[in-house]
mmCIF file of C-alpha atoms in Angstrom:
data_model
loop_
_atom_site.group_PDB
_atom_site.id
_atom_site.type_symbol
_atom_site.label_atom_id
_atom_site.label_comp_id
_atom_site.label_asym_id
_atom_site.label_seq_id
_atom_site.Cartn_x
_atom_site.Cartn_y
_atom_site.Cartn_z
ATOM 1 C CA MET N 16 -5.224 -127.960 -62.070
ATOM 2 C CA ALA N 17 -4.730 -131.401 -63.359
ATOM 3 C CA VAL N 18 -2.763 -131.796 -66.487
ATOM 4 C CA PRO N 19 -4.819 -133.011 -69.626
ATOM 5 C CA LEU N 20 -3.979 -136.651 -70.189
ATOM 6 C CA THR N 21 -2.490 -137.262 -73.775
ATOM 7 C CA GLN N 22 -4.481 -139.947 -75.951
ATOM 8 C CA SER N 23 -1.587 -142.440 -75.653
ATOM 9 C CA GLN N 24 -1.992 -142.264 -71.780
ATOM 10 C CA ILE N 25 -6.028 -142.638 -71.835
ATOM 11 C CA VAL N 26 -5.279 -145.548 -73.965
ATOM 12 C CA GLN N 27 -2.845 -147.048 -71.508
ATOM 13 C CA ARG N 28 -5.164 -146.431 -68.432
ATOM 14 C CA ILE N 29 -8.053 -148.097 -70.100
ATOM 15 C CA TYR N 30 -6.506 -151.129 -71.772
ATOM 16 C CA GLY N 31 -4.286 -151.406 -68.657
ATOM 17 C CA ALA N 32 -7.788 -151.911 -66.342
ATOM 18 C CA ARG N 33 -8.979 -154.158 -68.845
ATOM 19 C CA ALA N 34 -5.839 -156.133 -69.418
ATOM 20 C CA SER N 35 -6.716 -159.491 -67.211
ATOM 21 C CA LYS N 36 -10.232 -159.868 -68.505
ATOM 22 C CA TYR N 37 -9.979 -158.614 -71.962
ATOM 23 C CA ASP N 38 -9.928 -162.205 -73.136
ATOM 24 C CA GLU N 39 -13.093 -162.917 -71.812
ATOM 25 C CA SER N 40 -14.950 -160.484 -74.201
ATOM 26 C CA TRP N 41 -16.189 -160.393 -77.875
ATOM 27 C CA HIS N 42 -12.869 -159.448 -78.985
ATOM 28 C CA VAL N 43 -11.343 -163.406 -79.370
ATOM 29 C CA GLN N 44 -13.943 -164.404 -81.839
ATOM 30 C CA HIS N 45 -13.321 -161.185 -83.627
ATOM 31 C CA ALA N 46 -9.717 -161.750 -83.639
ATOM 32 C CA ALA N 47 -10.314 -165.077 -85.118
ATOM 33 C CA ASP N 48 -12.293 -163.541 -88.080
ATOM 34 C CA PHE N 49 -9.519 -160.988 -88.368
ATOM 35 C CA THR N 50 -6.704 -163.644 -88.843
ATOM 36 C CA ARG N 51 -8.700 -165.330 -91.539
ATOM 37 C CA TRP N 52 -9.683 -162.026 -93.414
ATOM 38 C CA ALA N 53 -5.779 -161.366 -93.668
ATOM 39 C CA SER N 54 -5.583 -164.641 -95.711
ATOM 40 C CA LEU N 55 -2.202 -165.686 -94.289
ATOM 41 C CA LYS N 56 -0.123 -168.296 -95.559
ATOM 42 C CA PRO N 57 2.996 -170.554 -94.078
ATOM 43 C CA GLY N 58 6.134 -168.558 -94.190
ATOM 44 C CA GLN N 59 4.604 -165.056 -94.437
ATOM 45 C CA HIS N 60 5.775 -162.149 -92.149
ATOM 46 C CA VAL N 61 2.806 -160.150 -90.303
ATOM 47 C CA LEU N 62 2.857 -157.116 -88.551
ATOM 48 C CA ASP N 63 -0.211 -156.956 -85.899
ATOM 49 C CA LEU N 64 -0.913 -153.284 -84.428
ATOM 50 C CA ALA N 65 -2.487 -152.657 -81.215
ATOM 51 C CA CYS N 66 -2.022 -156.258 -80.591
ATOM 52 C CA GLY N 67 -3.264 -156.264 -77.003
ATOM 53 C CA THR N 68 -3.367 -159.711 -75.519
ATOM 54 C CA GLY N 69 -1.975 -161.351 -78.841
ATOM 55 C CA LEU N 70 -5.429 -162.322 -79.921
ATOM 56 C CA VAL N 71 -4.494 -161.941 -83.481
ATOM 57 C CA THR N 72 -0.939 -162.231 -83.131
ATOM 58 C CA ILE N 73 -0.916 -165.645 -81.621
ATOM 59 C CA PRO N 74 -3.196 -167.251 -84.434
ATOM 60 C CA ALA N 75 -1.505 -165.442 -86.900
ATOM 61 C CA ALA N 76 1.856 -167.125 -85.622
ATOM 62 C CA ALA N 77 0.276 -170.291 -86.059
ATOM 63 C CA ALA N 78 -0.938 -169.458 -89.514
ATOM 64 C CA VAL N 79 2.390 -168.347 -90.792
ATOM 65 C CA GLY N 80 4.017 -171.309 -89.211
ATOM 66 C CA PRO N 81 7.923 -171.606 -88.092
ATOM 67 C CA SER N 82 9.189 -170.352 -91.375
ATOM 68 C CA GLY N 83 7.101 -167.071 -90.814
ATOM 69 C CA SER N 84 7.222 -164.630 -88.266
ATOM 70 C CA VAL N 85 4.695 -162.185 -86.450
ATOM 71 C CA THR N 86 5.302 -158.827 -84.622
ATOM 72 C CA GLY N 87 2.827 -157.640 -82.582
ATOM 73 C CA ILE N 88 2.990 -153.900 -81.031
ATOM 74 C CA ASP N 89 0.966 -152.091 -78.290
ATOM 75 C CA ILE N 90 1.340 -149.253 -76.269
ATOM 76 C CA THR N 91 0.070 -150.674 -73.098
ATOM 77 C CA ALA N 92 2.489 -152.598 -70.863
ATOM 78 C CA LYS N 93 0.005 -154.296 -68.814
ATOM 79 C CA ILE N 94 -1.703 -155.789 -71.587
ATOM 80 C CA LEU N 95 1.327 -156.680 -73.616
ATOM 81 C CA ASP N 96 2.620 -158.743 -70.227
ATOM 82 C CA VAL N 97 -0.821 -161.186 -70.687
ATOM 83 C CA ALA N 98 0.300 -161.861 -74.498
ATOM 84 C CA ARG N 99 3.811 -162.728 -73.502
ATOM 85 C CA ARG N 100 2.612 -165.040 -70.694
ATOM 86 C CA LYS N 101 0.197 -166.631 -73.071
ATOM 87 C CA VAL N 102 2.895 -166.918 -75.880
ATOM 88 C CA GLY N 103 5.492 -168.693 -73.004
ATOM 89 C CA GLN N 104 2.860 -171.082 -72.342
ATOM 90 C CA GLN N 105 2.225 -172.158 -76.020
ATOM 91 C CA GLN N 106 6.199 -171.845 -76.632
ATOM 92 C CA GLY N 107 5.748 -169.570 -79.759
ATOM 93 C CA GLY N 108 8.813 -169.129 -81.294
ATOM 94 C CA ASN N 109 7.778 -166.880 -84.085
ATOM 95 C CA ILE N 110 6.348 -164.069 -82.308
ATOM 96 C CA THR N 111 8.205 -160.811 -81.072
ATOM 97 C CA PHE N 112 6.225 -158.067 -79.064
ATOM 98 C CA ILE N 113 7.084 -154.297 -78.836
ATOM 99 C CA GLN N 114 5.748 -151.550 -76.601
ATOM 100 C CA HIS N 115 5.540 -148.648 -78.726
ATOM 101 C CA ASP N 116 2.939 -145.965 -80.250
ATOM 102 C CA ILE N 117 1.549 -147.912 -83.426
ATOM 103 C CA THR N 118 1.206 -144.408 -85.261
ATOM 104 C CA GLN N 119 5.113 -143.815 -84.865
ATOM 105 C CA LEU N 120 6.964 -146.984 -85.964
ATOM 106 C CA SER N 121 10.164 -145.313 -87.294
ATOM 107 C CA GLY N 122 13.235 -146.078 -85.458
ATOM 108 C CA LEU N 123 11.923 -149.601 -84.367
ATOM 109 C CA GLY N 124 13.971 -151.132 -87.082
ATOM 110 C CA LEU N 125 11.148 -152.314 -88.987
ATOM 111 C CA LEU N 126 11.428 -153.011 -93.088
ATOM 112 C CA PRO N 127 9.048 -152.659 -96.069
ATOM 113 C CA THR N 128 9.131 -156.758 -96.076
ATOM 114 C CA TYR N 129 5.448 -157.229 -94.297
ATOM 115 C CA ASP N 130 2.931 -159.625 -96.206
ATOM 116 C CA ALA N 131 -0.017 -158.563 -94.023
ATOM 117 C CA ILE N 132 -0.623 -155.469 -91.443
ATOM 118 C CA THR N 133 -3.473 -156.121 -89.208
ATOM 119 C CA CYS N 134 -5.094 -153.447 -86.708
ATOM 120 C CA ALA N 135 -8.253 -154.915 -85.014
ATOM 121 C CA SER N 136 -10.567 -152.770 -82.833
ATOM 122 C CA ALA N 137 -8.172 -149.582 -82.682
ATOM 123 C CA ILE N 138 -8.708 -147.230 -85.666
ATOM 124 C CA PRO N 139 -11.289 -145.230 -83.532
ATOM 125 C CA LEU N 140 -8.620 -144.939 -80.828
ATOM 126 C CA LEU N 141 -6.125 -142.896 -82.928
ATOM 127 C CA ARG N 142 -6.272 -139.373 -83.504
ATOM 128 C CA ASP N 143 -5.561 -139.135 -87.098
ATOM 129 C CA PRO N 144 -6.398 -142.658 -88.145
ATOM 130 C CA GLY N 145 -5.539 -141.627 -92.156
ATOM 131 C CA LEU N 146 -2.051 -140.534 -91.500
ATOM 132 C CA ALA N 147 -1.391 -143.780 -89.460
ATOM 133 C CA MET N 148 -2.333 -145.669 -92.497
ATOM 134 C CA LYS N 149 -0.364 -143.763 -94.784
ATOM 135 C CA HIS N 150 2.606 -144.485 -92.366
ATOM 136 C CA TRP N 151 2.039 -148.182 -92.183
ATOM 137 C CA ALA N 152 1.505 -148.863 -95.665
ATOM 138 C CA THR N 153 5.114 -147.893 -96.060
ATOM 139 C CA PHE N 154 5.840 -151.215 -94.273
ATOM 140 C CA LEU N 155 3.975 -153.638 -96.762
ATOM 141 C CA LYS N 156 5.784 -155.112 -99.368
ATOM 142 C CA PRO N 157 4.303 -155.274 -102.984
ATOM 143 C CA GLY N 158 1.524 -157.106 -102.814
ATOM 144 C CA GLY N 159 1.105 -156.997 -98.849
ATOM 145 C CA LEU N 160 -2.376 -156.495 -97.225
ATOM 146 C CA LEU N 161 -3.772 -154.136 -94.821
ATOM 147 C CA VAL N 162 -6.748 -155.232 -92.833
ATOM 148 C CA VAL N 163 -8.501 -152.483 -90.587
ATOM 149 C CA ASP N 164 -12.123 -152.412 -89.082
ATOM 150 C CA VAL N 165 -14.381 -149.517 -87.136
ATOM 151 C CA PRO N 166 -17.792 -150.144 -85.819
ATOM 152 C CA THR N 167 -20.738 -149.040 -87.882
ATOM 153 C CA GLU N 168 -22.718 -145.916 -87.006
ATOM 154 C CA ARG N 169 -25.393 -148.374 -85.232
ATOM 155 C CA SER N 170 -22.668 -150.041 -82.754
ATOM 156 C CA GLN N 171 -22.116 -148.680 -79.169
ATOM 157 C CA ILE N 172 -24.675 -145.809 -79.522
ATOM 158 C CA PRO N 173 -24.025 -144.371 -76.199
ATOM 159 C CA GLY N 174 -20.572 -143.732 -76.848
ATOM 160 C CA LEU N 175 -21.061 -142.082 -80.400
ATOM 161 C CA VAL N 176 -23.922 -139.744 -78.444
ATOM 162 C CA PHE N 177 -21.513 -138.707 -76.247
ATOM 163 C CA GLU N 178 -18.974 -137.795 -78.781
ATOM 164 C CA HIS N 179 -21.470 -135.405 -80.661
ATOM 165 C CA VAL N 180 -22.395 -133.972 -77.029
ATOM 166 C CA ALA N 181 -18.643 -133.477 -76.262
ATOM 167 C CA VAL N 182 -18.382 -131.360 -79.698
ATOM 168 C CA GLU N 183 -21.314 -129.301 -78.443
ATOM 169 C CA VAL N 184 -19.972 -128.473 -75.085
ATOM 170 C CA ASP N 185 -16.312 -127.915 -76.413
ATOM 171 C CA VAL N 186 -14.514 -130.872 -74.948
ATOM 172 C CA PRO N 187 -11.656 -131.635 -77.047
ATOM 173 C CA LEU N 188 -11.932 -135.017 -78.747
ATOM 174 C CA LEU N 189 -8.412 -136.779 -79.227
ATOM 175 C CA PHE N 190 -10.254 -139.835 -80.877
ATOM 176 C CA GLY N 191 -13.218 -141.041 -81.914
ATOM 177 C CA ARG N 192 -15.753 -142.034 -84.618
ATOM 178 C CA LEU N 193 -17.526 -139.035 -85.402
ATOM 179 C CA TRP N 194 -15.874 -139.261 -89.223
ATOM 180 C CA VAL N 195 -17.302 -142.664 -89.907
ATOM 181 C CA LYS N 196 -20.359 -141.997 -92.272
ATOM 182 C CA GLY N 197 -20.703 -145.579 -93.902
ATOM 183 C CA PRO N 198 -18.018 -147.838 -95.061
ATOM 184 C CA GLU N 199 -16.845 -145.299 -97.764
ATOM 185 C CA SER N 200 -15.291 -143.183 -94.717
ATOM 186 C CA LEU N 201 -12.842 -146.356 -93.833
ATOM 187 C CA GLU N 202 -12.595 -147.016 -97.642
ATOM 188 C CA ARG N 203 -11.119 -143.450 -98.535
ATOM 189 C CA LEU N 204 -8.818 -143.512 -95.742
ATOM 190 C CA VAL N 205 -7.281 -147.092 -97.475
ATOM 191 C CA LEU N 206 -7.190 -145.569 -100.824
ATOM 192 C CA ALA N 207 -5.398 -142.216 -99.422
ATOM 193 C CA ALA N 208 -2.624 -144.371 -98.048
ATOM 194 C CA GLY N 209 -2.046 -145.658 -101.653
ATOM 195 C CA LEU N 210 -3.470 -149.028 -101.437
ATOM 196 C CA HIS N 211 -5.985 -150.747 -103.824
ATOM 197 C CA LEU N 212 -9.056 -151.507 -102.655
ATOM 198 C CA GLU N 213 -9.303 -155.269 -102.290
ATOM 199 C CA ARG N 214 -12.350 -156.037 -100.115
ATOM 200 C CA SER N 215 -14.775 -153.879 -98.223
ATOM 201 C CA PHE N 216 -17.790 -155.558 -96.244
ATOM 202 C CA VAL N 217 -19.808 -155.325 -93.046
ATOM 203 C CA ALA N 218 -18.933 -157.832 -90.582
ATOM 204 C CA LYS N 219 -21.741 -158.874 -87.910
ATOM 205 C CA GLY N 220 -21.192 -157.856 -84.297
ATOM 206 C CA TYR N 221 -20.235 -160.391 -81.800
ATOM 207 C CA ALA N 222 -21.731 -159.221 -78.702
ATOM 208 C CA SER N 223 -25.676 -159.000 -78.177
ATOM 209 C CA ALA N 224 -26.769 -155.563 -79.311
ATOM 210 C CA ASN N 225 -28.130 -153.327 -76.524
ATOM 211 C CA THR N 226 -31.618 -151.885 -76.468
ATOM 212 C CA TYR N 227 -32.382 -148.742 -74.142
ATOM 213 C CA ASN N 228 -35.747 -146.913 -73.346
ATOM 214 C CA LYS N 229 -34.932 -143.178 -74.227
ATOM 215 C CA ASP N 230 -36.661 -142.197 -70.927
ATOM 216 C CA GLU N 231 -33.824 -143.564 -69.261
ATOM 217 C CA ALA N 232 -31.338 -141.268 -70.958
ATOM 218 C CA GLY N 233 -30.660 -139.326 -67.844
ATOM 219 C CA LYS N 234 -29.473 -142.668 -65.732
ATOM 220 C CA LEU N 235 -27.465 -143.533 -68.758
ATOM 221 C CA PHE N 236 -25.574 -140.222 -68.822
ATOM 222 C CA ASP N 237 -24.965 -140.011 -65.391
ATOM 223 C CA SER N 238 -23.554 -143.874 -65.402
ATOM 224 C CA TRP N 239 -21.360 -143.295 -68.277
ATOM 225 C CA VAL N 240 -19.824 -140.096 -66.779
ATOM 226 C CA ALA N 241 -18.873 -141.903 -63.981
ATOM 227 C CA GLY N 242 -17.611 -144.824 -65.655
ATOM 228 C CA PRO N 243 -16.601 -145.434 -69.624
ATOM 229 C CA PHE N 244 -16.781 -141.693 -70.677
ATOM 230 C CA SER N 245 -14.856 -140.395 -68.046
ATOM 231 C CA GLN N 246 -11.893 -142.412 -69.126
ATOM 232 C CA LEU N 247 -12.092 -141.352 -72.458
ATOM 233 C CA HIS N 248 -12.927 -137.677 -72.081
ATOM 234 C CA PRO N 249 -12.380 -136.797 -68.291
ATOM 235 C CA SER N 250 -13.566 -132.948 -68.744
ATOM 236 C CA LEU N 251 -17.032 -133.711 -69.653
ATOM 237 C CA GLY N 252 -18.123 -134.295 -66.198
ATOM 238 C CA THR N 253 -16.421 -131.355 -64.603
ATOM 239 C CA GLY N 254 -18.027 -128.046 -63.967
ATOM 240 C CA ALA N 255 -21.670 -127.825 -62.753
ATOM 241 C CA GLU N 256 -22.758 -125.583 -66.142
ATOM 242 C CA LYS N 257 -21.150 -127.661 -68.660
ATOM 243 C CA SER N 258 -22.018 -131.022 -66.950
ATOM 244 C CA ALA N 259 -25.782 -129.858 -66.782
ATOM 245 C CA ARG N 260 -25.482 -128.565 -70.389
ATOM 246 C CA ALA N 261 -23.931 -131.903 -71.822
ATOM 247 C CA ARG N 262 -26.797 -133.830 -69.793
ATOM 248 C CA THR N 263 -29.417 -132.202 -71.491
ATOM 249 C CA LEU N 264 -27.845 -132.534 -74.933
ATOM 250 C CA PHE N 265 -27.475 -136.474 -74.527
ATOM 251 C CA ILE N 266 -31.115 -136.731 -73.452
ATOM 252 C CA GLY N 267 -32.128 -134.724 -76.369
ATOM 253 C CA LEU N 268 -29.593 -136.714 -78.985
ATOM 254 C CA PHE N 269 -30.242 -140.281 -77.502
ATOM 255 C CA ALA N 270 -33.979 -139.761 -77.948
ATOM 256 C CA GLY N 271 -33.712 -138.597 -81.467
ATOM 257 C CA ARG N 272 -32.334 -142.067 -82.236
ATOM 258 C CA ALA N 273 -35.527 -143.886 -80.634
ATOM 259 C CA GLY N 274 -38.046 -145.604 -82.669
ATOM 260 C CA LEU N 275 -41.808 -144.930 -82.532
ATOM 261 C CA ASP N 276 -42.011 -147.135 -79.567
ATOM 262 C CA GLY N 277 -39.420 -145.197 -77.532
ATOM 263 C CA MET N 278 -36.581 -147.755 -77.541
ATOM 264 C CA VAL N 279 -33.180 -147.133 -79.024
ATOM 265 C CA ARG N 280 -31.781 -150.322 -80.484
ATOM 266 C CA GLU N 281 -28.275 -150.963 -81.421
ATOM 267 C CA GLU N 282 -27.286 -153.157 -84.437
ATOM 268 C CA GLU N 283 -23.709 -154.441 -83.839
ATOM 269 C CA GLY N 284 -21.430 -154.643 -86.564
ATOM 270 C CA PHE N 285 -17.865 -153.606 -88.133
ATOM 271 C CA TYR N 286 -16.914 -152.115 -91.264
ATOM 272 C CA VAL N 287 -14.027 -153.952 -92.764
ATOM 273 C CA VAL N 288 -11.760 -152.915 -95.255
ATOM 274 C CA VAL N 289 -8.635 -155.011 -96.860
ATOM 275 C CA GLY N 290 -6.110 -152.735 -98.951
ATOM 276 C CA ARG N 291 -3.447 -154.248 -101.133
ATOM 277 C CA LYS N 292 -0.250 -152.711 -101.902
ATOM 278 C CA LEU N 293 0.393 -152.593 -105.638
ATOM 279 C CA LYS N 294 3.707 -152.661 -107.433
ATOM 280 C CA GLU N 295 3.055 -149.012 -108.727
ATOM 281 C CA PHE N 296 2.972 -147.686 -105.102
ATOM 282 C CA ILE N 297 6.467 -148.680 -104.138
#
């Protein structure tokens, strides 16, 4: 019997496979906006968590200039290899990359001196996002900003429906976004981390929103079990009885999201929250 993968192992497997083509996605534009939302200035010091190929790290380094610095941390070696090659090509002297679990930064020698901490497109991959944010906040200097985001409930609908199905068939969810019930869900985590709510807004999606016919839900389930969702939760497709029940549940839940015309329409977007560390929270 195969030993279940840990959250960290699943993430490394997914993003290791995507590393070489990650920069061909909508994440490039998203990262450019993320850098702008952080309101970076020359001389500042930035901690970019789940930095991936450096899509936020590298422009952040340009924004803070040679008198500032950016530290990018990611758990996946292959995706950091891409980031380091990019920095080498651009001669970035104020960037440091570290391979490490972003939820456990103690022991890395980091000090509470960061003007900004960014974490783009990674909060749903964390087992306990609230606990992680409390940990991150300890590395902010007074006045420092934390910038985080999470897809809205109308984004990436098949994956969200699969999470509901997994719960129903008793497949453990190591991470996900069932906890997201509007922007206040992310706001509460930032506030619980001891930060002042600086900004909260909905950002537009960058990829084209998908439209699905509810009658194709069965085919969609089959393709996802063999593809994206098999990476996230391998045990969902194992066992004939469990798989059949999961398929039936998926078809029903997916159809329930359809409009009168039988179509399920995504509306791509992100909840973005910016929190600030005030002096009283030192």
